[in-house]
Amino acid sequence: MIAKPSILDQHRESRSIRRPPASDSQPGVPEPFKPAPFPATSSSPVADNRLVVGPRVKLSGAQILDCDTLRVEGHVDAALESRVIEIAAGGSFNGAARVEAADISGRFEGELHVTGRLKLRAGAQIRGKVRYGSLVVEADATLFGDVAPASQADNAAMAERPSAQIASITALLA
């Protein structure tokens, strides 16, 4: 005779502990935390090393290196070596930045070296020493200081990134 499962047996099964599949880790040792990937917020290719400084955030005395894209919505006092800097309207950056491209709607004060395109949007305010590969300026943007196209020698020096340049950028923050 075949035994018919009872309601009690079904209840016991539903309350039983279900263990996850076995892994390479040892029993009793928790798995390491694995963060979810950072979602892309623009139409550009996904950048692995993206830093966003939010609208009410102040970042001061930093040296930011190996960052693909820095987006400033708050306030940053730093030395930066990056691929791209984006300064949103209401955002500000004080210090020195060496980047491939810059898109500025807010304020920048200090030394800015852009090997590629520097785009100043309406309302942007730039003050300091500026070197650029190409320049796009929208109406109502302001640009004050020592402004000139970057020479090939300047761009080659930036590509080499000697430690003296990094030290001089850091000295600006001191």
PDB file of C-alpha atoms in Angstrom:
ATOM      1  CA  MET A   1       0.000   0.000   0.000  1.00  0.00           C
ATOM      2  CA  ILE A   2       1.253   3.469  -0.893  1.00  0.00           C
ATOM      3  CA  ALA A   3       1.303   5.988   1.918  1.00  0.00           C
ATOM      4  CA  LYS A   4      -0.444   9.199   1.048  1.00  0.00           C
ATOM      5  CA  PRO A   5       1.339  12.394   2.249  1.00  0.00           C
ATOM      6  CA  SER A   6      -0.582  14.079   5.000  1.00  0.00           C
ATOM      7  CA  ILE A   7      -1.221  17.787   5.480  1.00  0.00           C
ATOM      8  CA  LEU A   8       1.176  17.665   8.442  1.00  0.00           C
ATOM      9  CA  ASP A   9       3.995  16.372   6.184  1.00  0.00           C
ATOM     10  CA  GLN A  10       3.389  19.197   3.686  1.00  0.00           C
ATOM     11  CA  HIS A  11       3.506  21.763   6.498  1.00  0.00           C
ATOM     12  CA  ARG A  12       6.833  20.360   7.776  1.00  0.00           C
ATOM     13  CA  GLU A  13       8.334  20.634   4.259  1.00  0.00           C
ATOM     14  CA  SER A  14       7.261  24.251   3.861  1.00  0.00           C
ATOM     15  CA  ARG A  15       8.897  25.183   7.199  1.00  0.00           C
ATOM     16  CA  SER A  16      12.140  23.330   6.562  1.00  0.00           C
ATOM     17  CA  ILE A  17      15.309  25.373   6.198  1.00  0.00           C
ATOM     18  CA  ARG A  18      16.437  25.689   2.631  1.00  0.00           C
ATOM     19  CA  ARG A  19      20.163  26.017   2.339  1.00  0.00           C
ATOM     20  CA  PRO A  20      21.838  27.866  -0.529  1.00  0.00           C
ATOM     21  CA  PRO A  21      23.901  25.805  -2.944  1.00  0.00           C
ATOM     22  CA  ALA A  22      27.316  24.808  -1.664  1.00  0.00           C
ATOM     23  CA  SER A  23      30.157  27.192  -2.436  1.00  0.00           C
ATOM     24  CA  ASP A  24      33.926  27.120  -2.172  1.00  0.00           C
ATOM     25  CA  SER A  25      33.846  28.891   1.200  1.00  0.00           C
ATOM     26  CA  GLN A  26      34.161  27.093   4.506  1.00  0.00           C
ATOM     27  CA  PRO A  27      31.058  26.383   6.576  1.00  0.00           C
ATOM     28  CA  GLY A  28      30.239  29.101   9.083  1.00  0.00           C
ATOM     29  CA  VAL A  29      32.293  31.753   7.226  1.00  0.00           C
ATOM     30  CA  PRO A  30      30.111  34.456   5.607  1.00  0.00           C
ATOM     31  CA  GLU A  31      30.513  35.268   1.941  1.00  0.00           C
ATOM     32  CA  PRO A  32      32.277  38.603   1.190  1.00  0.00           C
ATOM     33  CA  PHE A  33      30.088  41.570   0.298  1.00  0.00           C
ATOM     34  CA  LYS A  34      29.722  42.064  -3.454  1.00  0.00           C
ATOM     35  CA  PRO A  35      28.388  45.552  -4.327  1.00  0.00           C
ATOM     36  CA  ALA A  36      26.020  46.044  -7.224  1.00  0.00           C
ATOM     37  CA  PRO A  37      27.522  47.768 -10.277  1.00  0.00           C
ATOM     38  CA  PHE A  38      27.139  51.570 -10.479  1.00  0.00           C
ATOM     39  CA  PRO A  39      24.398  52.413 -12.970  1.00  0.00           C
ATOM     40  CA  ALA A  40      25.316  54.549 -15.963  1.00  0.00           C
ATOM     41  CA  THR A  41      23.659  57.982 -15.845  1.00  0.00           C
ATOM     42  CA  SER A  42      24.627  59.331 -19.228  1.00  0.00           C
ATOM     43  CA  SER A  43      24.543  58.269 -22.851  1.00  0.00           C
ATOM     44  CA  SER A  44      28.338  57.884 -22.912  1.00  0.00           C
ATOM     45  CA  PRO A  45      29.951  54.457 -22.539  1.00  0.00           C
ATOM     46  CA  VAL A  46      29.888  53.119 -18.990  1.00  0.00           C
ATOM     47  CA  ALA A  47      32.821  54.425 -16.981  1.00  0.00           C
ATOM     48  CA  ASP A  48      34.057  52.094 -14.264  1.00  0.00           C
ATOM     49  CA  ASN A  49      35.652  54.816 -12.148  1.00  0.00           C
ATOM     50  CA  ARG A  50      32.977  57.515 -11.828  1.00  0.00           C
ATOM     51  CA  LEU A  51      32.830  59.878  -8.858  1.00  0.00           C
ATOM     52  CA  VAL A  52      29.782  62.064  -8.235  1.00  0.00           C
ATOM     53  CA  VAL A  53      29.943  64.832  -5.632  1.00  0.00           C
ATOM     54  CA  GLY A  54      26.307  65.545  -4.773  1.00  0.00           C
ATOM     55  CA  PRO A  55      24.662  68.970  -4.537  1.00  0.00           C
ATOM     56  CA  ARG A  56      25.135  69.472  -0.771  1.00  0.00           C
ATOM     57  CA  VAL A  57      28.506  67.707  -0.518  1.00  0.00           C
ATOM     58  CA  LYS A  58      31.818  69.500   0.097  1.00  0.00           C
ATOM     59  CA  LEU A  59      35.034  67.628  -0.717  1.00  0.00           C
ATOM     60  CA  SER A  60      38.162  69.424   0.436  1.00  0.00           C
ATOM     61  CA  GLY A  61      41.899  68.753   0.369  1.00  0.00           C
ATOM     62  CA  ALA A  62      41.694  65.723  -1.881  1.00  0.00           C
ATOM     63  CA  GLN A  63      43.913  64.393  -4.622  1.00  0.00           C
ATOM     64  CA  ILE A  64      41.701  62.542  -7.112  1.00  0.00           C
ATOM     65  CA  LEU A  65      43.571  60.151  -9.408  1.00  0.00           C
ATOM     66  CA  ASP A  66      42.560  57.374 -11.824  1.00  0.00           C
ATOM     67  CA  CYS A  67      38.993  58.651 -12.058  1.00  0.00           C
ATOM     68  CA  ASP A  68      37.332  58.257 -15.453  1.00  0.00           C
ATOM     69  CA  THR A  69      34.670  60.900 -14.798  1.00  0.00           C
ATOM     70  CA  LEU A  70      34.253  63.389 -11.967  1.00  0.00           C
ATOM     71  CA  ARG A  71      30.802  65.011 -11.797  1.00  0.00           C
ATOM     72  CA  VAL A  72      30.613  67.999  -9.450  1.00  0.00           C
ATOM     73  CA  GLU A  73      27.193  69.078  -8.259  1.00  0.00           C
ATOM     74  CA  GLY A  74      28.434  70.342  -4.878  1.00  0.00           C
ATOM     75  CA  HIS A  75      31.808  71.896  -3.995  1.00  0.00           C
ATOM     76  CA  VAL A  76      35.275  70.379  -4.524  1.00  0.00           C
ATOM     77  CA  ASP A  77      38.702  71.718  -3.459  1.00  0.00           C
ATOM     78  CA  ALA A  78      41.120  69.231  -4.985  1.00  0.00           C
ATOM     79  CA  ALA A  79      43.841  68.259  -7.398  1.00  0.00           C
ATOM     80  CA  LEU A  80      42.437  66.112 -10.179  1.00  0.00           C
ATOM     81  CA  GLU A  81      43.865  63.878 -12.890  1.00  0.00           C
ATOM     82  CA  SER A  82      40.960  62.362 -14.774  1.00  0.00           C
ATOM     83  CA  ARG A  83      39.571  61.613 -18.186  1.00  0.00           C
ATOM     84  CA  VAL A  84      36.494  63.858 -17.886  1.00  0.00           C
ATOM     85  CA  ILE A  85      35.268  66.545 -15.496  1.00  0.00           C
ATOM     86  CA  GLU A  86      31.646  67.684 -15.507  1.00  0.00           C
ATOM     87  CA  ILE A  87      30.654  70.656 -13.354  1.00  0.00           C
ATOM     88  CA  ALA A  88      26.886  71.028 -13.098  1.00  0.00           C
ATOM     89  CA  ALA A  89      25.111  74.365 -12.698  1.00  0.00           C
ATOM     90  CA  GLY A  90      25.418  75.167  -8.985  1.00  0.00           C
ATOM     91  CA  GLY A  91      28.584  73.059  -8.668  1.00  0.00           C
ATOM     92  CA  SER A  92      32.071  74.494  -8.106  1.00  0.00           C
ATOM     93  CA  PHE A  93      35.639  73.241  -8.343  1.00  0.00           C
ATOM     94  CA  ASN A  94      38.681  75.019  -6.857  1.00  0.00           C
ATOM     95  CA  GLY A  95      42.169  73.686  -7.469  1.00  0.00           C
ATOM     96  CA  ALA A  96      44.016  72.119 -10.352  1.00  0.00           C
ATOM     97  CA  ALA A  97      42.621  69.728 -12.944  1.00  0.00           C
ATOM     98  CA  ARG A  98      44.306  67.874 -15.789  1.00  0.00           C
ATOM     99  CA  VAL A  99      41.714  66.148 -17.983  1.00  0.00           C
ATOM    100  CA  GLU A 100      41.013  65.010 -21.523  1.00  0.00           C
ATOM    101  CA  ALA A 101      37.592  66.708 -21.694  1.00  0.00           C
ATOM    102  CA  ALA A 102      35.642  69.210 -19.593  1.00  0.00           C
ATOM    103  CA  ASP A 103      31.972  70.176 -19.671  1.00  0.00           C
ATOM    104  CA  ILE A 104      31.312  73.099 -17.338  1.00  0.00           C
ATOM    105  CA  SER A 105      28.007  74.692 -16.394  1.00  0.00           C
ATOM    106  CA  GLY A 106      29.048  75.818 -12.894  1.00  0.00           C
ATOM    107  CA  ARG A 107      32.193  77.479 -11.516  1.00  0.00           C
ATOM    108  CA  PHE A 108      35.872  76.555 -11.868  1.00  0.00           C
ATOM    109  CA  GLU A 109      38.701  78.456 -10.185  1.00  0.00           C
ATOM    110  CA  GLY A 110      42.358  77.472 -10.445  1.00  0.00           C
ATOM    111  CA  GLU A 111      44.428  75.747 -13.104  1.00  0.00           C
ATOM    112  CA  LEU A 112      42.619  73.784 -15.809  1.00  0.00           C
ATOM    113  CA  HIS A 113      44.461  71.788 -18.477  1.00  0.00           C
ATOM    114  CA  VAL A 114      42.226  70.073 -21.048  1.00  0.00           C
ATOM    115  CA  THR A 115      43.966  68.087 -23.793  1.00  0.00           C
ATOM    116  CA  GLY A 116      40.744  67.693 -25.782  1.00  0.00           C
ATOM    117  CA  ARG A 117      37.531  69.712 -25.784  1.00  0.00           C
ATOM    118  CA  LEU A 118      36.621  72.299 -23.161  1.00  0.00           C
ATOM    119  CA  LYS A 119      32.915  73.150 -23.318  1.00  0.00           C
ATOM    120  CA  LEU A 120      31.624  76.155 -21.376  1.00  0.00           C
ATOM    121  CA  ARG A 121      27.860  76.162 -21.144  1.00  0.00           C
ATOM    122  CA  ALA A 122      25.631  79.189 -20.502  1.00  0.00           C
ATOM    123  CA  GLY A 123      26.230  80.424 -16.945  1.00  0.00           C
ATOM    124  CA  ALA A 124      29.680  78.827 -16.591  1.00  0.00           C
ATOM    125  CA  GLN A 125      32.304  80.909 -14.767  1.00  0.00           C
ATOM    126  CA  ILE A 126      35.978  80.056 -15.213  1.00  0.00           C
ATOM    127  CA  ARG A 127      38.765  81.963 -13.468  1.00  0.00           C
ATOM    128  CA  GLY A 128      42.474  81.074 -13.559  1.00  0.00           C
ATOM    129  CA  LYS A 129      45.014  79.522 -15.897  1.00  0.00           C
ATOM    130  CA  VAL A 130      43.320  77.571 -18.689  1.00  0.00           C
ATOM    131  CA  ARG A 131      44.870  75.451 -21.444  1.00  0.00           C
ATOM    132  CA  TYR A 132      42.680  73.598 -23.924  1.00  0.00           C
ATOM    133  CA  GLY A 133      42.811  71.493 -27.095  1.00  0.00           C
ATOM    134  CA  SER A 134      39.572  72.919 -28.505  1.00  0.00           C
ATOM    135  CA  LEU A 135      37.136  75.392 -26.993  1.00  0.00           C
ATOM    136  CA  VAL A 136      33.342  75.703 -27.232  1.00  0.00           C
ATOM    137  CA  VAL A 137      31.750  78.692 -25.464  1.00  0.00           C
ATOM    138  CA  GLU A 138      28.003  79.211 -25.222  1.00  0.00           C
ATOM    139  CA  ALA A 139      26.444  82.651 -24.725  1.00  0.00           C
ATOM    140  CA  ASP A 140      26.576  83.980 -21.132  1.00  0.00           C
ATOM    141  CA  ALA A 141      29.639  81.929 -20.135  1.00  0.00           C
ATOM    142  CA  THR A 142      32.518  83.900 -18.580  1.00  0.00           C
ATOM    143  CA  LEU A 143      36.221  83.150 -18.829  1.00  0.00           C
ATOM    144  CA  PHE A 144      38.856  85.190 -16.924  1.00  0.00           C
ATOM    145  CA  GLY A 145      42.600  84.712 -16.584  1.00  0.00           C
ATOM    146  CA  ASP A 146      45.477  83.279 -18.576  1.00  0.00           C
ATOM    147  CA  VAL A 147      43.706  81.426 -21.400  1.00  0.00           C
ATOM    148  CA  ALA A 148      45.502  79.780 -24.329  1.00  0.00           C
ATOM    149  CA  PRO A 149      45.414  76.692 -26.526  1.00  0.00           C
ATOM    150  CA  ALA A 150      47.485  73.811 -25.168  1.00  0.00           C
ATOM    151  CA  SER A 151      50.664  73.193 -27.090  1.00  0.00           C
ATOM    152  CA  GLN A 152      51.704  69.714 -28.167  1.00  0.00           C
ATOM    153  CA  ALA A 153      54.528  69.923 -25.625  1.00  0.00           C
ATOM    154  CA  ASP A 154      51.980  70.619 -22.853  1.00  0.00           C
ATOM    155  CA  ASN A 155      49.897  67.621 -23.895  1.00  0.00           C
ATOM    156  CA  ALA A 156      52.958  65.355 -24.075  1.00  0.00           C
ATOM    157  CA  ALA A 157      54.027  66.477 -20.603  1.00  0.00           C
ATOM    158  CA  MET A 158      50.560  65.671 -19.277  1.00  0.00           C
ATOM    159  CA  ALA A 159      50.662  62.208 -20.808  1.00  0.00           C
ATOM    160  CA  GLU A 160      53.932  61.453 -19.019  1.00  0.00           C
ATOM    161  CA  ARG A 161      52.529  62.558 -15.609  1.00  0.00           C
ATOM    162  CA  PRO A 162      55.878  63.081 -13.887  1.00  0.00           C
ATOM    163  CA  SER A 163      55.803  63.087 -10.099  1.00  0.00           C
ATOM    164  CA  ALA A 164      56.864  66.762 -10.080  1.00  0.00           C
ATOM    165  CA  GLN A 165      53.573  67.733 -11.737  1.00  0.00           C
ATOM    166  CA  ILE A 166      51.556  65.777  -9.204  1.00  0.00           C
ATOM    167  CA  ALA A 167      53.537  67.368  -6.376  1.00  0.00           C
ATOM    168  CA  SER A 168      52.951  70.868  -7.788  1.00  0.00           C
ATOM    169  CA  ILE A 169      49.201  70.199  -8.055  1.00  0.00           C
ATOM    170  CA  THR A 170      49.152  68.961  -4.465  1.00  0.00           C
ATOM    171  CA  ALA A 171      51.107  72.041  -3.335  1.00  0.00           C
ATOM    172  CA  LEU A 172      48.333  74.254  -4.701  1.00  0.00           C
ATOM    173  CA  LEU A 173      45.954  72.702  -2.189  1.00  0.00           C
ATOM    174  CA  ALA A 174      48.230  73.190   0.807  1.00  0.00           C
TER     175      ALA A 174
END
